[in-house]
XYZ file of C-alpha atoms in Angstrom:
185
model
C 47.576 42.083 -4.717
C 50.853 43.146 -3.509
C 51.353 39.729 -1.622
C 50.447 37.824 -4.802
C 52.718 39.878 -6.992
C 55.774 39.628 -4.506
C 55.215 35.784 -4.100
C 54.802 35.027 -8.108
C 57.978 37.280 -8.390
C 59.502 34.998 -5.943
C 58.730 31.955 -8.028
C 60.114 33.630 -11.038
C 56.945 34.763 -12.518
C 57.005 38.520 -13.525
C 54.075 40.305 -13.014
C 53.931 43.149 -14.986
C 49.995 44.088 -14.083
C 46.960 43.739 -12.280
C 43.480 44.472 -13.205
C 41.410 45.563 -9.996
C 38.594 42.832 -10.994
C 37.569 40.717 -14.054
C 33.666 41.694 -14.875
C 33.229 43.977 -11.827
C 29.732 44.578 -12.746
C 28.815 40.580 -13.597
C 27.196 39.016 -10.351
C 29.035 35.294 -11.366
C 28.133 32.232 -9.600
C 31.913 31.757 -8.476
C 34.173 33.867 -6.192
C 33.859 37.420 -7.715
C 33.504 41.006 -6.593
C 31.188 43.497 -7.883
C 32.726 46.901 -7.958
C 30.830 50.255 -8.856
C 33.473 52.936 -10.572
C 33.280 54.827 -7.545
C 34.395 51.850 -5.500
C 36.676 50.894 -7.922
C 38.438 54.478 -7.749
C 38.534 54.476 -4.117
C 40.289 50.979 -3.621
C 42.790 52.008 -6.270
C 43.282 55.650 -4.722
C 43.479 54.474 -0.885
C 44.367 51.244 -1.069
C 45.873 49.260 -3.740
C 48.004 52.157 -5.378
C 49.759 53.234 -1.984
C 50.100 49.481 -0.935
C 52.619 48.878 -4.374
C 54.034 52.267 -4.164
C 54.839 51.543 -0.402
C 56.579 47.801 -1.320
C 58.560 49.656 -4.098
C 56.034 48.080 -6.746
C 55.403 51.067 -9.167
C 56.138 49.414 -12.157
C 53.327 46.942 -11.525
C 50.566 48.429 -14.308
C 47.491 49.011 -12.818
C 44.204 48.540 -15.075
C 40.597 49.229 -14.428
C 37.353 48.061 -15.846
C 38.005 44.660 -17.610
C 34.721 44.612 -18.685
C 32.376 45.131 -21.817
C 32.966 48.183 -24.280
C 29.510 49.538 -23.333
C 30.276 50.520 -20.252
C 33.804 51.725 -20.718
C 33.444 55.477 -21.025
C 31.395 55.871 -18.025
C 34.041 54.164 -15.937
C 36.623 55.578 -17.586
C 35.088 59.378 -17.089
C 34.446 58.730 -13.055
C 37.462 57.043 -12.305
C 40.395 59.352 -14.333
C 38.384 62.464 -13.088
C 40.353 61.946 -9.618
C 43.782 62.841 -10.101
C 44.614 61.041 -7.019
C 43.382 57.631 -8.256
C 44.340 58.330 -11.795
C 47.864 58.566 -10.707
C 48.081 54.999 -10.206
C 46.142 53.874 -13.053
C 47.937 52.736 -16.243
C 45.207 51.983 -18.156
C 41.849 50.247 -18.908
C 40.851 46.772 -19.774
C 37.977 45.801 -21.936
C 35.954 43.085 -23.169
C 33.862 42.211 -26.494
C 30.509 40.993 -25.414
C 27.531 42.206 -25.547
C 26.994 42.457 -29.776
C 23.384 40.795 -30.055
C 24.148 39.208 -33.202
C 26.465 36.921 -31.151
C 25.012 36.371 -27.777
C 21.554 36.002 -26.257
C 21.517 38.299 -23.484
C 22.117 41.564 -24.391
C 19.278 44.068 -25.380
C 18.436 44.246 -29.348
C 16.231 45.798 -31.905
C 15.079 44.287 -35.140
C 14.825 46.809 -37.584
C 12.708 45.754 -40.740
C 13.262 46.531 -44.468
C 12.350 45.546 -48.404
C 14.899 44.035 -50.084
C 14.697 46.200 -53.467
C 17.447 44.077 -54.928
C 15.433 41.223 -54.244
C 11.690 41.795 -55.311
C 10.836 43.277 -52.140
C 11.760 40.542 -49.975
C 11.297 41.566 -46.126
C 14.202 41.353 -44.219
C 15.761 43.259 -40.930
C 18.674 44.466 -39.521
C 19.787 43.413 -36.134
C 20.874 46.380 -33.802
C 22.498 46.474 -30.645
C 25.163 47.762 -29.113
C 28.671 46.356 -29.489
C 30.307 49.499 -28.039
C 33.277 50.101 -30.805
C 32.838 53.659 -30.191
C 33.556 53.713 -26.728
C 37.197 52.598 -27.374
C 37.705 55.799 -29.705
C 36.034 57.879 -26.732
C 38.347 56.671 -23.809
C 41.332 57.121 -25.910
C 40.273 60.455 -26.613
C 39.540 61.309 -22.771
C 42.997 60.323 -21.738
C 45.683 59.569 -24.214
C 48.388 59.331 -21.480
C 46.304 56.116 -20.663
C 46.704 52.980 -22.077
C 43.488 50.432 -23.823
C 44.099 46.573 -23.644
C 41.797 44.243 -25.040
C 41.665 41.591 -22.551
C 38.765 39.092 -23.041
C 36.950 37.675 -26.137
C 35.757 34.103 -27.251
C 32.505 32.937 -28.853
C 30.393 30.724 -26.806
C 29.057 27.567 -28.377
C 25.365 27.771 -26.340
C 25.731 24.204 -25.794
C 26.530 23.152 -29.553
C 29.396 20.905 -29.926
C 32.568 22.370 -31.447
C 32.196 20.121 -34.337
C 28.711 21.945 -35.712
C 30.661 25.259 -35.779
C 33.938 24.551 -37.244
C 33.972 26.075 -40.379
C 31.439 28.580 -39.829
C 33.479 31.858 -41.209
C 31.095 33.946 -39.163
C 32.937 33.265 -36.061
C 36.176 34.218 -37.844
C 34.480 37.281 -38.868
C 33.840 38.384 -35.574
C 37.248 37.910 -34.331
C 38.361 40.488 -37.681
C 35.487 42.572 -36.927
C 36.333 43.246 -33.451
C 40.045 43.538 -33.760
C 39.694 45.926 -36.532
C 37.086 48.021 -34.726
C 39.571 48.130 -31.473
C 42.769 48.726 -33.834
C 40.976 51.735 -35.217
C 39.191 53.033 -32.190
C 42.524 53.373 -30.198
């Protein structure tokens, strides 16, 4: 990390912050690392934080998690509980993925209802964990730390872009996420 920041700065590219690992709980097909909360905390406390400090780079912000909202509170609670690690951490990054209304992989529940306004037609509500409440929980846990939304895109699921152009559900998803995140913290 330190060498990367130094080299980028030498090339005229200022680096204001780094996240330890994008999606630390996702086993990817490309180069990445898996970090538990404990491992990420230890890495920051014993290695990254002191290395940045030793090189006079205390202004480079360190961000944890950089993954979905559903697990962010547990990660923050464990990591921030260690004052030696927390002193190096500027805040937490998070992504919007995990809402089963838009993605095929997260767990979900279909709750059936009878539509009383439409001849008791059978309908269902799709429920899952978008994790909006976790943004507020983390903000309340450590109001001195920052929250930064870092990733959110709509996967096309093999469909051509032309097939989803003009689909306002995608725009509604962006708006719903932005509004909920701003309200959360």
